[in-house]
Coordinates of C-alpha atoms and ligand atoms in Angstrom, one line a residue:
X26 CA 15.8 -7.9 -25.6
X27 CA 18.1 -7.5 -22.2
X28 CA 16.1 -9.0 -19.1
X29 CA 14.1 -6.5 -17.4
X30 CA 15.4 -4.5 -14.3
X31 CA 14.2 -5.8 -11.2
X32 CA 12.5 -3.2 -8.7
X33 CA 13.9 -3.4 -5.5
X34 CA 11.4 -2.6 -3.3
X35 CA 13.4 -3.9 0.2
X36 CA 16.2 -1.2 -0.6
X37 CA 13.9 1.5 -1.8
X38 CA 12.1 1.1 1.4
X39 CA 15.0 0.7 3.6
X40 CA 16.3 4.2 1.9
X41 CA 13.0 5.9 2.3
X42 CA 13.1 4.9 6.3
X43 CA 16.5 5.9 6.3
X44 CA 15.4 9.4 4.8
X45 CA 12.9 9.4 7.5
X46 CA 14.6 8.8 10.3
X47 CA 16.5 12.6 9.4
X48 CA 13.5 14.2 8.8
X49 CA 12.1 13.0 12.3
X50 CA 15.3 14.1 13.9
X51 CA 14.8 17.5 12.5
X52 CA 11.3 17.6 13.1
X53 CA 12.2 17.3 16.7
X54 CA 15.1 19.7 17.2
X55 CA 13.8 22.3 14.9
X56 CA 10.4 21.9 15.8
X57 CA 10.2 20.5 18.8
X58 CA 7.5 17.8 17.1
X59 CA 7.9 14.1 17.1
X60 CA 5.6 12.4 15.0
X61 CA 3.6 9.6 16.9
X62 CA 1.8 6.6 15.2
X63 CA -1.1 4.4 17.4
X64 CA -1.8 1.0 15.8
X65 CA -5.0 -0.5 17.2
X66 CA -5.4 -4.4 16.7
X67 CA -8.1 -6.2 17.6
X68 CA -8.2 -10.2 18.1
X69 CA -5.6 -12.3 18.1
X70 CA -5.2 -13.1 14.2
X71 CA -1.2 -14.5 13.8
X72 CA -0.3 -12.2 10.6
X73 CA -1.9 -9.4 12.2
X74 CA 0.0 -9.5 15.2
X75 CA 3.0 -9.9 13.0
X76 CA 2.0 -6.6 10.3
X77 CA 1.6 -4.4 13.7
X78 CA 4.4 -5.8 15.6
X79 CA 6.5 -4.5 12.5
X80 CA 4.4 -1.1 12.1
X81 CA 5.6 -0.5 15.9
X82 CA 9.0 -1.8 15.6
X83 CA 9.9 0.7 12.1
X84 CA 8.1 3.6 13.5
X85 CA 10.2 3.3 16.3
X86 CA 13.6 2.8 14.6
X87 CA 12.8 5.9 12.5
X88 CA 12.3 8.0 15.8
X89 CA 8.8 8.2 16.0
X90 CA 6.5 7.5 19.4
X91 CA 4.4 4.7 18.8
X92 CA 1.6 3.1 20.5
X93 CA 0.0 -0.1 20.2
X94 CA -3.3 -0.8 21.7
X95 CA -4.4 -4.4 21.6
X96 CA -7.7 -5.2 22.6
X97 CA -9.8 -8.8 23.3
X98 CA -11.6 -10.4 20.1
X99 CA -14.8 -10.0 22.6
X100 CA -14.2 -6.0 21.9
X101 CA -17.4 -4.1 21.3
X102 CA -18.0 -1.2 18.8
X103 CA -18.5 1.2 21.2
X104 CA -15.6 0.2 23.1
X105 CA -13.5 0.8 20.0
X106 CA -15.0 3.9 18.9
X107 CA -14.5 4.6 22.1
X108 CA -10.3 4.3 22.0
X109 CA -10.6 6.0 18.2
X110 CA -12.1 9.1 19.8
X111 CA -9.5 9.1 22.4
X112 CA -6.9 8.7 20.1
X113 CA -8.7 11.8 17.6
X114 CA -7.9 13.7 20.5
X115 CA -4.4 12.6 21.9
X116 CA -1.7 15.6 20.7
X117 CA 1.2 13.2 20.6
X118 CA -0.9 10.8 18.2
X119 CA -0.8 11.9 14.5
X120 CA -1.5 9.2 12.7
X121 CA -4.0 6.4 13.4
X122 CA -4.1 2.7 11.7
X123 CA -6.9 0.1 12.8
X124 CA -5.7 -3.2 11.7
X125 CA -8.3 -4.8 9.5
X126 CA -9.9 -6.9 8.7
X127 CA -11.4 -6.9 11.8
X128 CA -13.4 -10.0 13.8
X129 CA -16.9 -10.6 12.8
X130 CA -19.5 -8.6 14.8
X131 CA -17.4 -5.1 14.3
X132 CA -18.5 -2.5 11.6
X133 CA -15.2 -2.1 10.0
X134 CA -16.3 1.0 7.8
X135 CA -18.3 2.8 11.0
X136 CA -14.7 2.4 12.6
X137 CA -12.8 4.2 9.5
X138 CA -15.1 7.0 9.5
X139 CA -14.9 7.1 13.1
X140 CA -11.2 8.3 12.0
X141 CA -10.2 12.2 12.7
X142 CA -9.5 12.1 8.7
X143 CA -6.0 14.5 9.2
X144 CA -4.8 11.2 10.8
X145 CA -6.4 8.5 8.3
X146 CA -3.2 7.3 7.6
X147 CA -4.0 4.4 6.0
X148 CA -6.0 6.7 4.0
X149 CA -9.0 4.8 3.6
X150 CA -11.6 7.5 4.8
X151 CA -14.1 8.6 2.7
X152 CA -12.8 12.5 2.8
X153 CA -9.4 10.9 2.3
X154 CA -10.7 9.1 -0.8
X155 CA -12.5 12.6 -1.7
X156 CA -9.7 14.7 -1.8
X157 CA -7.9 12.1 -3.9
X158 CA -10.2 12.2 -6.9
X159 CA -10.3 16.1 -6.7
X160 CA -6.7 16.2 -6.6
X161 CA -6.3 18.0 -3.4
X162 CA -3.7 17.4 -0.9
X163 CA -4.6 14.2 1.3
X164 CA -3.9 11.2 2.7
X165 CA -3.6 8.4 0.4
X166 CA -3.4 4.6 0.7
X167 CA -0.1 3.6 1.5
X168 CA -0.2 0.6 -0.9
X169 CA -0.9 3.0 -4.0
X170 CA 1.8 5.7 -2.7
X171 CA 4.3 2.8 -2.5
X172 CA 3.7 1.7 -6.1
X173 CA 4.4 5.6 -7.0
X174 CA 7.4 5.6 -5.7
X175 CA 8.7 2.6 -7.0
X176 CA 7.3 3.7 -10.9
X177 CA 9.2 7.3 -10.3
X178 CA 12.5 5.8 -9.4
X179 CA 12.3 3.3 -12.6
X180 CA 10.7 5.8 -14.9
X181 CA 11.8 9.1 -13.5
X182 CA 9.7 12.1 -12.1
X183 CA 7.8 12.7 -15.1
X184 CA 5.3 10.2 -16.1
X185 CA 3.1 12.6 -18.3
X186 CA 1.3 11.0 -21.5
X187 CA 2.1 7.2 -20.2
X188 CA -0.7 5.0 -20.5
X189 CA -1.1 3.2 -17.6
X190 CA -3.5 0.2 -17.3
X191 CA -4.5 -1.1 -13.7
X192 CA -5.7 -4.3 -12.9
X193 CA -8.4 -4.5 -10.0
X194 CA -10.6 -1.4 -8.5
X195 CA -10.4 -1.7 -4.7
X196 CA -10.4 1.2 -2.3
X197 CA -7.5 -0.2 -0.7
X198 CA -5.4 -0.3 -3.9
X199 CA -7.1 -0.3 -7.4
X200 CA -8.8 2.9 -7.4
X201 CA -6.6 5.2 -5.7
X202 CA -3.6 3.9 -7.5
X203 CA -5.4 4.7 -10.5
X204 CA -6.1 8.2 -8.6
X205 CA -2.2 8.7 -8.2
X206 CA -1.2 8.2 -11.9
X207 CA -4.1 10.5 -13.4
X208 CA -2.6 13.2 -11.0
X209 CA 1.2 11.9 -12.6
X210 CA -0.9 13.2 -16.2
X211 CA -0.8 9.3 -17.2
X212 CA -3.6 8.3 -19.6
X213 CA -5.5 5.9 -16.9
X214 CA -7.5 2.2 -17.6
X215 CA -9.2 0.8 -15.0
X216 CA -9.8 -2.8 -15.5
X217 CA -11.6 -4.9 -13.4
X218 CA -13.8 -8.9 -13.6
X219 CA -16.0 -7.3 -15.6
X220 CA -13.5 -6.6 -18.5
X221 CA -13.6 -7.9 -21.7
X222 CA -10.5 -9.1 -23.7
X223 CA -7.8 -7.9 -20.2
X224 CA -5.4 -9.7 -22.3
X225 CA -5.6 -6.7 -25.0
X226 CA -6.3 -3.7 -22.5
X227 CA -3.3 -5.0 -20.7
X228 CA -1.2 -4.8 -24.4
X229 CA -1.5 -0.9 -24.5
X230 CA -0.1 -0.5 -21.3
X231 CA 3.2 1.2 -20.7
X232 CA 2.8 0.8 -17.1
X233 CA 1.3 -2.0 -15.4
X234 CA -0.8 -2.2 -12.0
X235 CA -1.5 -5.4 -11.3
X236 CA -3.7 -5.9 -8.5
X237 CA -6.5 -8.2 -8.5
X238 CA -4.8 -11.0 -6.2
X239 CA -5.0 -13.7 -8.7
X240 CA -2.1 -15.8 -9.1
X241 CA 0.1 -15.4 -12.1
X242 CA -3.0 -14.3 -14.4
X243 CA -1.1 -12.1 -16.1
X244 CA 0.8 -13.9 -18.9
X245 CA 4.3 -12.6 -21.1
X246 CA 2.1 -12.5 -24.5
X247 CA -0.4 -9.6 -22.3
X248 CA 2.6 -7.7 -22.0
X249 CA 3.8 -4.9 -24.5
X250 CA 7.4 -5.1 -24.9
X251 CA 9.2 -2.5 -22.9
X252 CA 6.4 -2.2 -20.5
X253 CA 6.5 -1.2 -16.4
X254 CA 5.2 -4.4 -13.8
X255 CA 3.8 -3.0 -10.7
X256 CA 2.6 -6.4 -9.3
X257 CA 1.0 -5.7 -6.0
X258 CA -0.8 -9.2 -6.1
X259 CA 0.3 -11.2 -3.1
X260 CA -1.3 -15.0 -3.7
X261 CA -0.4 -18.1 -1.3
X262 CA -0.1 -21.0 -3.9
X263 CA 1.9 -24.3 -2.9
X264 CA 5.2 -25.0 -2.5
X265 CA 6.4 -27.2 -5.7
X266 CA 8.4 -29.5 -3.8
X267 CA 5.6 -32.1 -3.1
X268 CA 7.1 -33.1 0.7
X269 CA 6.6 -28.6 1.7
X270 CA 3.3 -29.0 -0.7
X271 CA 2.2 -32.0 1.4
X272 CA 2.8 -30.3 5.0
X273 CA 0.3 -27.6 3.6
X274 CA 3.3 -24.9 3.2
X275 CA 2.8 -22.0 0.7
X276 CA 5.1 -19.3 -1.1
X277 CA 4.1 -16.3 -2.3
X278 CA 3.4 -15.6 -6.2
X279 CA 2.1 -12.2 -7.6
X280 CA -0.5 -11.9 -10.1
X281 CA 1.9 -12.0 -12.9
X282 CA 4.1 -14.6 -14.5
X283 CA 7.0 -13.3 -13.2
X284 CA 9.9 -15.5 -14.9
X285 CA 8.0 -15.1 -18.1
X286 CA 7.5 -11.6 -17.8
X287 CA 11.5 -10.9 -17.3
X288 CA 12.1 -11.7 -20.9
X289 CA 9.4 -8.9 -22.2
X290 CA 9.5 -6.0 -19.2
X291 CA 11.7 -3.0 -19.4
X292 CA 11.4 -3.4 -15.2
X293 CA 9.0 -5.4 -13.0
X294 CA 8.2 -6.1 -9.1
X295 CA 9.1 -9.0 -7.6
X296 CA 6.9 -11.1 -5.0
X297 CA 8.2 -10.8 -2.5
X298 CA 10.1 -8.2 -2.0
X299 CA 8.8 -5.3 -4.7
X300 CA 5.7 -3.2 -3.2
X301 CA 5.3 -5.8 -0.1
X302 CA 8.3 -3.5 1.5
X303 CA 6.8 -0.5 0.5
X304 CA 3.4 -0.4 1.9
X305 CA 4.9 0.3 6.2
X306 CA 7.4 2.6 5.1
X307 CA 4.5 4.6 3.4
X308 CA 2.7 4.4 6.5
X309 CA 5.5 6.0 8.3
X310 CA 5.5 8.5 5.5
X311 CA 2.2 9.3 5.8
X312 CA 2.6 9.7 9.8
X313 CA 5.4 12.4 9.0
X314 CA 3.1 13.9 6.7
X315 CA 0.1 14.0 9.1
X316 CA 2.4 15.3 11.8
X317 CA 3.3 18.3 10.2
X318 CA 0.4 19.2 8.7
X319 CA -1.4 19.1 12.0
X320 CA 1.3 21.5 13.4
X321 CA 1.1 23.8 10.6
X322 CA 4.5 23.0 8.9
X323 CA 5.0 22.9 4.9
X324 CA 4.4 18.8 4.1
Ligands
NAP8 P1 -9.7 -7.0 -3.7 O1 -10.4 -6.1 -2.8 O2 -10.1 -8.4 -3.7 O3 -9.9 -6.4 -5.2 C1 -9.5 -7.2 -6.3 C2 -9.8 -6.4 -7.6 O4 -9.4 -7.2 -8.7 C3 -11.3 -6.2 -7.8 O5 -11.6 -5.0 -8.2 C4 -11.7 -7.3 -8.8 O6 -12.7 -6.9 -9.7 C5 -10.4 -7.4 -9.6 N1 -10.3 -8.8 -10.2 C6 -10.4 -9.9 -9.5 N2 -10.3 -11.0 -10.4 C7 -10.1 -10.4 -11.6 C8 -9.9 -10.9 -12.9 N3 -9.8 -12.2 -13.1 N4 -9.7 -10.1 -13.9 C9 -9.7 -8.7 -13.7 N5 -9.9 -8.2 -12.5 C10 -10.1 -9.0 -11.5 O7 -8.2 -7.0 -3.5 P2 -7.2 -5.8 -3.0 O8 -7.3 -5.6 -1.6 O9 -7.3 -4.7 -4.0 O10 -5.8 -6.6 -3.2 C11 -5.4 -7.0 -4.5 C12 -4.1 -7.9 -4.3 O11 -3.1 -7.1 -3.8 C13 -4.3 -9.0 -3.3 O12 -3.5 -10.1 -3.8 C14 -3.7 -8.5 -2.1 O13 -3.2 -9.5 -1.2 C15 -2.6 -7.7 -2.6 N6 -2.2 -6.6 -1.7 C16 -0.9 -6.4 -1.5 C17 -0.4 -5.4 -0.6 C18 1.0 -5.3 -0.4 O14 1.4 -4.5 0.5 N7 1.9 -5.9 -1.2 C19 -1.3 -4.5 -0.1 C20 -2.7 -4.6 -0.4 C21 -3.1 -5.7 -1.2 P3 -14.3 -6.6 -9.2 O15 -14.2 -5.3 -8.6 O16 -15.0 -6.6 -10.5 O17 -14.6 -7.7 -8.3

């Protein structure tokens, strides 16, 4: 059997930003609308600086106005629901992420709700996650709507009658990418720690969502031949040059073994650089969305 196709997910989200960019440009002349995205961090956590520094940065190269609010650690809830309210209420905002987790002491789910839900663009509101399961137009996660992508442009548009196994049932990924691919008419199993035999559930699959952020769990033999690898695991392990190893430096694996995997796949993710990519230019495609559906235009 040929290797299997590697998903580029750094050139499918450079294309979708690049697709975005013309649709915000039209947006504004036609329209007169330009999409706005406020990113709200709180503390001073390194790789959350770096994820909204690059949420700011790609909304703005795609023409977008952006704002980022970034408040002291020492924050208070009712300051921040305070600045959420605000923002609910700001014309040019349309979309609104809160940078999570967030620092002990804050009620990270009072925040979300807190959300005006037509700008949940990281889609994790409970109305957002409502509409999903009914089917109904909404905002989903941007993880989930990443992986969608990336399985239409290997698979086609038409994923009808696929079975599709998914590995892990969290509202940030699990569940609504599970959500996604019932709406795409795929038969759907959701498997979870609780699952018995995931070696054989994952055999059936014909598309895999791997997403349970254990390293390499997922082994060649769990694989059917021919099969799809969404790996959205993203698991620090060490470096296996013992002198990197020793200084404490990691890499990145996904939860499946990758190199193994290559000789059984018809196409699989890589980490990094499959859905990683994916998940801010979904953000920006959710803003778009949100910023015409708040000003009555077709999304
Ligand atoms: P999470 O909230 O920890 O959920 C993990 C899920 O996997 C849970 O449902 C858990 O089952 C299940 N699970 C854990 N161990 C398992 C096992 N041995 N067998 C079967 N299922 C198992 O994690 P998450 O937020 O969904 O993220 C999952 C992974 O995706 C992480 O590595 C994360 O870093 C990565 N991620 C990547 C991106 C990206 O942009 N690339 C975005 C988001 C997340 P239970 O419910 O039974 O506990």
């Amino acid at each position: 059997m040929a290797q299997a196709r590697i998903i580029d997910g750094r050139a499918t989200a450079e294309r979708l930003r690049a697709d975005l960019a013309v649709e915000v440009a039209r947006l504004k002349s036609e329209h007169g609308l330009t999409p706005g995205l406020a990113v709200i961090l709180v503390g001073d956590d390194g790789a959350s600086q770096v994820y909204v520094r690059s949420k700011g940065e790609q909304s703005r190269a795609a023409g977008m106005h952006s704002v980022t609010h970034i408040l002291p650690a020492g924050t208070s809830q009712t300051e921040l629901l305070a600045l959420v309210r605000h923002l609910n209420g700001d014309p040019a905002i349309h979309g609104i992420l809160v940078q999570l987790p967030l620092p002990a002491g804050l009620d990270e789910k009072a925040i979300i709700q807190a959300i005006d839900p037509d700008k949940d663009v990281d889609g994790l509101h409970v109305i957002n996650a409502g509409r999903l399961s009914q089917g109904v137009p909404c905002l989903a996660p941007c993880t989930p709507v990443g992986c969608m992508i990336l399985l239409r442009e290997t698979l086609g548009q038409d994923l009808s009658g696929k079975r599709a196994v998914v590995i892990g049932r969290s509202v940030l990924v699990g569940r609504p990418v599970a959500q996604l691919l019932l709406q795409a008419d795929c038969t759907v199993t959701i498997a979870h720690s609780r699952t018995r035999d995931l070696a054989s559930v994952c055999r059936e699959a014909d598309i895999l969502v791997a997403a349970a952020g254990r390293a390499q769990m997922v082994k060649a033999d769990w694989l059917k031949p021919g099969v799809t690898v969404i790996d959205v695991g993203t698991n620090p392990v060490p470096f296996r040059d013992p002198v990197k190893a020793a200084a404490g430096r990691t890499r990145l694996v996904g939860d499946v073994d990758y190199k193994a995997a290559l000789d059984v796949a018809h196409a699989i993710t890589p980490v990094p650089g499959g859905v990683g990519p994916m998940t801010v230019a979904c953000l920006l495609v959710n803003t778009v969305m949100a910023a015409k559906r708040i000003a009555g235009l077709k999304a």
